[in-house]
GROMACS .gro file of C-alpha atoms in nm:
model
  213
    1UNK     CA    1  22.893  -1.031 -16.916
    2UNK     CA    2  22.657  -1.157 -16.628
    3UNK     CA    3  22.533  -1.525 -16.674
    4UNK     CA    4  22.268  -1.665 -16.406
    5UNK     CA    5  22.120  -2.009 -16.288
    6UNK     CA    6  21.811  -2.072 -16.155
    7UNK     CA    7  21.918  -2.205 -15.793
    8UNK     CA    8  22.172  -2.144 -15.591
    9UNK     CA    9  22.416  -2.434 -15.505
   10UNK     CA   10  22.429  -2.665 -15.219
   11UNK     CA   11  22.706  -2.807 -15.166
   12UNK     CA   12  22.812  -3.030 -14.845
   13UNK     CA   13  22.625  -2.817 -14.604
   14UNK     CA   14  22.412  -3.106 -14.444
   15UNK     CA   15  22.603  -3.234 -14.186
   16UNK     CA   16  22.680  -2.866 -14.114
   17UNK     CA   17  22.386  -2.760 -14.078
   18UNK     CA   18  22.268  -3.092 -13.808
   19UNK     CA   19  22.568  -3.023 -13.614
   20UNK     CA   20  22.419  -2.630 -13.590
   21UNK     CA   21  22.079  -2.750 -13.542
   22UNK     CA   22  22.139  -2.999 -13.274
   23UNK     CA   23  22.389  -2.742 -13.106
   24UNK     CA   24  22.133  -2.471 -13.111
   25UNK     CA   25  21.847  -2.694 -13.005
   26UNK     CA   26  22.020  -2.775 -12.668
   27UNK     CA   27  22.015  -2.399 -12.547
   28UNK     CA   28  21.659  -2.395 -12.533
   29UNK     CA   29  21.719  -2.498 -12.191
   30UNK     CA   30  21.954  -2.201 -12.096
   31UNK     CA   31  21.652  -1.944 -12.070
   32UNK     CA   32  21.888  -1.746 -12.319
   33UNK     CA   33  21.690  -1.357 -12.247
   34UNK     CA   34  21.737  -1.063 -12.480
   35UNK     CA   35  21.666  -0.677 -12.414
   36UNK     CA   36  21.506  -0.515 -12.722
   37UNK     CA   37  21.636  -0.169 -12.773
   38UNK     CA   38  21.476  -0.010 -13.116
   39UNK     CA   39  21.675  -0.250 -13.381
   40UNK     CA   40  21.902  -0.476 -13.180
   41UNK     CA   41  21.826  -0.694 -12.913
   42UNK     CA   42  22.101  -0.765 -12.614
   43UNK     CA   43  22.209  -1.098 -12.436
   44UNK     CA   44  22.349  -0.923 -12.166
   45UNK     CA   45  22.483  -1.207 -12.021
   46UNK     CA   46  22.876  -1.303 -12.208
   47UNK     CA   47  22.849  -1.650 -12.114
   48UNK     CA   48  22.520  -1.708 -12.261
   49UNK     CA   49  22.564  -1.462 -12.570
   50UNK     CA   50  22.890  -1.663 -12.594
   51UNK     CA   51  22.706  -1.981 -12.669
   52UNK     CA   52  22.475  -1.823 -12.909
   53UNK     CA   53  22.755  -1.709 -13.070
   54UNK     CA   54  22.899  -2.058 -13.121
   55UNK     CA   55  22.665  -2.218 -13.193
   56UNK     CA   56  22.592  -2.065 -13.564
   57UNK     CA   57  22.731  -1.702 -13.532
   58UNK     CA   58  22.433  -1.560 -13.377
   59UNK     CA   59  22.528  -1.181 -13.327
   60UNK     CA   60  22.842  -1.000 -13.210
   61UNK     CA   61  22.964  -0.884 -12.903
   62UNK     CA   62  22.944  -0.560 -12.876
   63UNK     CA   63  23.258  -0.345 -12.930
   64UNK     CA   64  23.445  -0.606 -13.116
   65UNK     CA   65  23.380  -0.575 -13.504
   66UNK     CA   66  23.605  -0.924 -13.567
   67UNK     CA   67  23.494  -1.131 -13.336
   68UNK     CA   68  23.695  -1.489 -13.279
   69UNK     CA   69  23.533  -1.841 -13.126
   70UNK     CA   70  23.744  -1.761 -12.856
   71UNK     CA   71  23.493  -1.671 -12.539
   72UNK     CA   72  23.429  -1.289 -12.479
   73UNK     CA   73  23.337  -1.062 -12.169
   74UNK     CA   74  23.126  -0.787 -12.358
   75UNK     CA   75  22.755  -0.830 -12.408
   76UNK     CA   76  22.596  -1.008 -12.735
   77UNK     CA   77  22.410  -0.773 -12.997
   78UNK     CA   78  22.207  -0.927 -13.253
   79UNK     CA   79  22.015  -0.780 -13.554
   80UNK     CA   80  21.612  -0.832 -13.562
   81UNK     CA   81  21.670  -1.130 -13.856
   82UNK     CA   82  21.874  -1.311 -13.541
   83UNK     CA   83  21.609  -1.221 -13.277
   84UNK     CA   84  21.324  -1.323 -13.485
   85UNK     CA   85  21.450  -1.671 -13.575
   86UNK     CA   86  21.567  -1.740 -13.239
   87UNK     CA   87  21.268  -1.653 -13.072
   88UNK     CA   88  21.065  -1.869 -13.351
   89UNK     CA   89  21.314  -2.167 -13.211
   90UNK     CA   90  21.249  -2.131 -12.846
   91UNK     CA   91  21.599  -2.055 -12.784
   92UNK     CA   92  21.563  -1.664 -12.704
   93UNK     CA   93  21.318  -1.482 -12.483
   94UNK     CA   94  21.303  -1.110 -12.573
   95UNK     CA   95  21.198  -0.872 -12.293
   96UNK     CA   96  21.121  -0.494 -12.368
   97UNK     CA   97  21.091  -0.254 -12.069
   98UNK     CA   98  20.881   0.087 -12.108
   99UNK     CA   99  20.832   0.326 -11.854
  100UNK     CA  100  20.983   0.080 -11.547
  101UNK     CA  101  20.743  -0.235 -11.661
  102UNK     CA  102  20.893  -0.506 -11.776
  103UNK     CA  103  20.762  -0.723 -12.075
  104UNK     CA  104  20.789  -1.054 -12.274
  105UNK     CA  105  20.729  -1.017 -12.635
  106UNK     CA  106  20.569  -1.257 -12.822
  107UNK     CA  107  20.651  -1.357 -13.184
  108UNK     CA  108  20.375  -1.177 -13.324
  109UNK     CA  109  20.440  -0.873 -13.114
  110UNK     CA  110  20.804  -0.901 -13.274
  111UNK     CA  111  20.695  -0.907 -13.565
  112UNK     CA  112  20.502  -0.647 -13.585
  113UNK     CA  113  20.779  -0.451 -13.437
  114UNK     CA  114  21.017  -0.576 -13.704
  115UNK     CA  115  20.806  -0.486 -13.991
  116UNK     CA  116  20.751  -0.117 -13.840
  117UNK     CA  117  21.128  -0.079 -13.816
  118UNK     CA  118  21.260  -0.209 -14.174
  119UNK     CA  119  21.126  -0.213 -14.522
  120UNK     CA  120  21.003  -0.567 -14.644
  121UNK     CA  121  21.136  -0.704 -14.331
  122UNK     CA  122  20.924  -1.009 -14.338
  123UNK     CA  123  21.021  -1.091 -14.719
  124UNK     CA  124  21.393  -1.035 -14.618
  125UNK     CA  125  21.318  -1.230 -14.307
  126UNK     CA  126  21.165  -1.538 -14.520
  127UNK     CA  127  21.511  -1.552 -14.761
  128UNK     CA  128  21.731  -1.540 -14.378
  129UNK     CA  129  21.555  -1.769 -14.236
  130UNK     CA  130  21.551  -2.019 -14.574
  131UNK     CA  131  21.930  -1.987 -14.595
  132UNK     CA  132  21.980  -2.008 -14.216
  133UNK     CA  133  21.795  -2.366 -14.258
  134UNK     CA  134  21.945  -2.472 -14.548
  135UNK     CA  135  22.280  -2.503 -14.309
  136UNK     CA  136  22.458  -2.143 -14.433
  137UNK     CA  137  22.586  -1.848 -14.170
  138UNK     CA  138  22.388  -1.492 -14.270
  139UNK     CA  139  22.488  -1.176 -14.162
  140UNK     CA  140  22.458  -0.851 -14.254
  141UNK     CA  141  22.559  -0.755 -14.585
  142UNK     CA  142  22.537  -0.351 -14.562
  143UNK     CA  143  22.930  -0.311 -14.637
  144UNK     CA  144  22.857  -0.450 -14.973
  145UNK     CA  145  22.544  -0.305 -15.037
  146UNK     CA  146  22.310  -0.573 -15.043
  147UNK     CA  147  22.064  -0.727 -14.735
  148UNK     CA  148  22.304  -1.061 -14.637
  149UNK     CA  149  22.648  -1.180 -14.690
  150UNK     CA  150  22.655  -1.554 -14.672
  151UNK     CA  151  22.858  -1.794 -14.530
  152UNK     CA  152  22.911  -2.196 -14.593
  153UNK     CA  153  23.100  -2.200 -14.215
  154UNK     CA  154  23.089  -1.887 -14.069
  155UNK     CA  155  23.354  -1.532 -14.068
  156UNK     CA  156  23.709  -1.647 -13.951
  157UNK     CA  157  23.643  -2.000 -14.115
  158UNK     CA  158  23.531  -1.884 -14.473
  159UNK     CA  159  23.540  -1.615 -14.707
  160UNK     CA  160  23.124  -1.504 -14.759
  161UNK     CA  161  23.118  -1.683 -15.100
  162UNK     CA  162  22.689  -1.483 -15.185
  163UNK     CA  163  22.586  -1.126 -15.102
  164UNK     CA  164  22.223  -1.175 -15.144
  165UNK     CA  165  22.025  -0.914 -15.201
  166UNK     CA  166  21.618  -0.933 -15.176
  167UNK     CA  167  21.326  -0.827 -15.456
  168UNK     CA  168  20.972  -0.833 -15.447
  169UNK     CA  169  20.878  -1.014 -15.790
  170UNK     CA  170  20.742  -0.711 -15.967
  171UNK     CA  171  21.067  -0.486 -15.880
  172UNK     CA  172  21.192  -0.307 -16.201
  173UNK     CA  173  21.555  -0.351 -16.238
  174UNK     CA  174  21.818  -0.169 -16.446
  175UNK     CA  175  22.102  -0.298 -16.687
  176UNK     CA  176  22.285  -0.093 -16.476
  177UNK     CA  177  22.169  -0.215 -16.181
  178UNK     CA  178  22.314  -0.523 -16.258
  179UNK     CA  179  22.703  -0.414 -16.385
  180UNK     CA  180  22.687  -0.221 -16.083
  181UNK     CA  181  22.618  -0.490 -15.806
  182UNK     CA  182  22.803  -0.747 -15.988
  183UNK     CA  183  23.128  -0.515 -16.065
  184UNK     CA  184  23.138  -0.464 -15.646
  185UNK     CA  185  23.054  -0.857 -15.574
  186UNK     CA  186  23.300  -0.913 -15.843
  187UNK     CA  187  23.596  -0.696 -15.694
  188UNK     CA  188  23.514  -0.858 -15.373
  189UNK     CA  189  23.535  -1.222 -15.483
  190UNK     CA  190  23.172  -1.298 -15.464
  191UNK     CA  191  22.865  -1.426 -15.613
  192UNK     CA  192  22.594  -1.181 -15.665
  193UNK     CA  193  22.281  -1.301 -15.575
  194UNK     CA  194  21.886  -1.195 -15.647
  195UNK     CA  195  21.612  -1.385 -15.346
  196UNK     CA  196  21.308  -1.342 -15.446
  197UNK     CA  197  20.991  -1.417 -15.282
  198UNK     CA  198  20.709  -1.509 -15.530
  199UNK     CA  199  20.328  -1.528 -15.463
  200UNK     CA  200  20.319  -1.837 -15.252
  201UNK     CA  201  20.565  -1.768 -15.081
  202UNK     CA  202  20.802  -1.958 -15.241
  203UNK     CA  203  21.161  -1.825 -15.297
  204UNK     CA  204  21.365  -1.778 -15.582
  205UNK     CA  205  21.741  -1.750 -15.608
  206UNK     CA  206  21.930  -1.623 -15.920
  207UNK     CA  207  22.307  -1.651 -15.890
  208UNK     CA  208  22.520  -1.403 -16.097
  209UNK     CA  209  22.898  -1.473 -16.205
  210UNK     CA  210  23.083  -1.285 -16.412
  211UNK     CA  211  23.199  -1.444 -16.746
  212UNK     CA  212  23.502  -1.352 -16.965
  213UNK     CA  213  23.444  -1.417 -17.360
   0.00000   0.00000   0.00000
């Protein structure tokens, strides 16, 4: 039986999520610059993809699925979600060359490429960015078929306690729908979650757990 509440749960994620902010803040004055090829953007440089990395699990170096804090030679790839926001926070230029010119996207220019590439990429967008304030580590959550898994500290720290999946408000869903994504968050020893973004554009989170009687 699937039980939900209203909101998800904070728990001592402040100070965590200072420490992030104040530690991301400062590379705004690394000129941190990003290649944008289709859906991934690349810090080609290791030391600087290195800090993003550290500093809240921005991305992954390419080639290396597990990645550890330790500092790596290979080249930083990060999803649109992580391009987006860090170009929203000044941290990240994002350069896109086509046919030998070289150009500097703006945000809106981003977006707009963002929202051509993925399906309700700026509602999914509005839940990362939320939970990426709100002090938690997202990253993609494909494996377990939903849009994020969600950290409190980050892979290698934690175990992703939410897989977060995002609705529009009118999106019809299924009994089944339900067993199904809560039987695999279930067997993985997660919380299934529903974001949804409601007319003004405030979000909702429902948190599913499964319950013995």
């Amino acid at each position: 039986m699937l039980v939900w509440v209203v909101c998800m749960k904070e728990t001592d994620l402040k100070l965590v999520a200072e420490g992030r902010l104040k530690r991301l803040t400062a590379l705004s004055k690394l000129n941190i610059v990003a290649e944008l090829f289709d859906d991934r953007a690349i810090v080609w440089d290791p030391k600087l993809g290195y800090e993003l990395f550290i500093a809240g699990f921005f991305g992954k170096p390419v080639g290396i699925s597990k990645p550890k804090l330790a500092p790596f030679d290979e080249p930083l790839e990060l999803s649109m979600y992580e391009t987006l926001y860090l170009v929203e926070k000044n941290i990240l230029k994002v350069r896109k060359i086509k046919h030998g010119k070289e150009k500097y996207l703006t945000t809106k220019e981003l977006m707009k490429i963002c929202k051509s590439t993925y399906r309700d990429f700026e509602a999914k967008y509005t839940v990362y960015k939320d939970l990426r304030e709100r002090g938690y580590v997202v990253r993609p959550g494909l494996k377990f078929g939903s849009d994020f898994s969600v950290y409190r500290y980050g892979p290698g720290i934690d175990h992703a306690p939410f897989l977060v999946t995002v609705y529009s408000a009118n999106t019809k869903l299924l009994g089944i729908d339900f067993v199904r994504a809560g039987r695999l968050a279930n067997s993985v020893r997660k919380k299934w979650v529903i974001a949804t973004l409601l007319p003004d554009k405030t979000i909702r989170y429902f948190v599913f757990s499964w319950y013995r009687l």
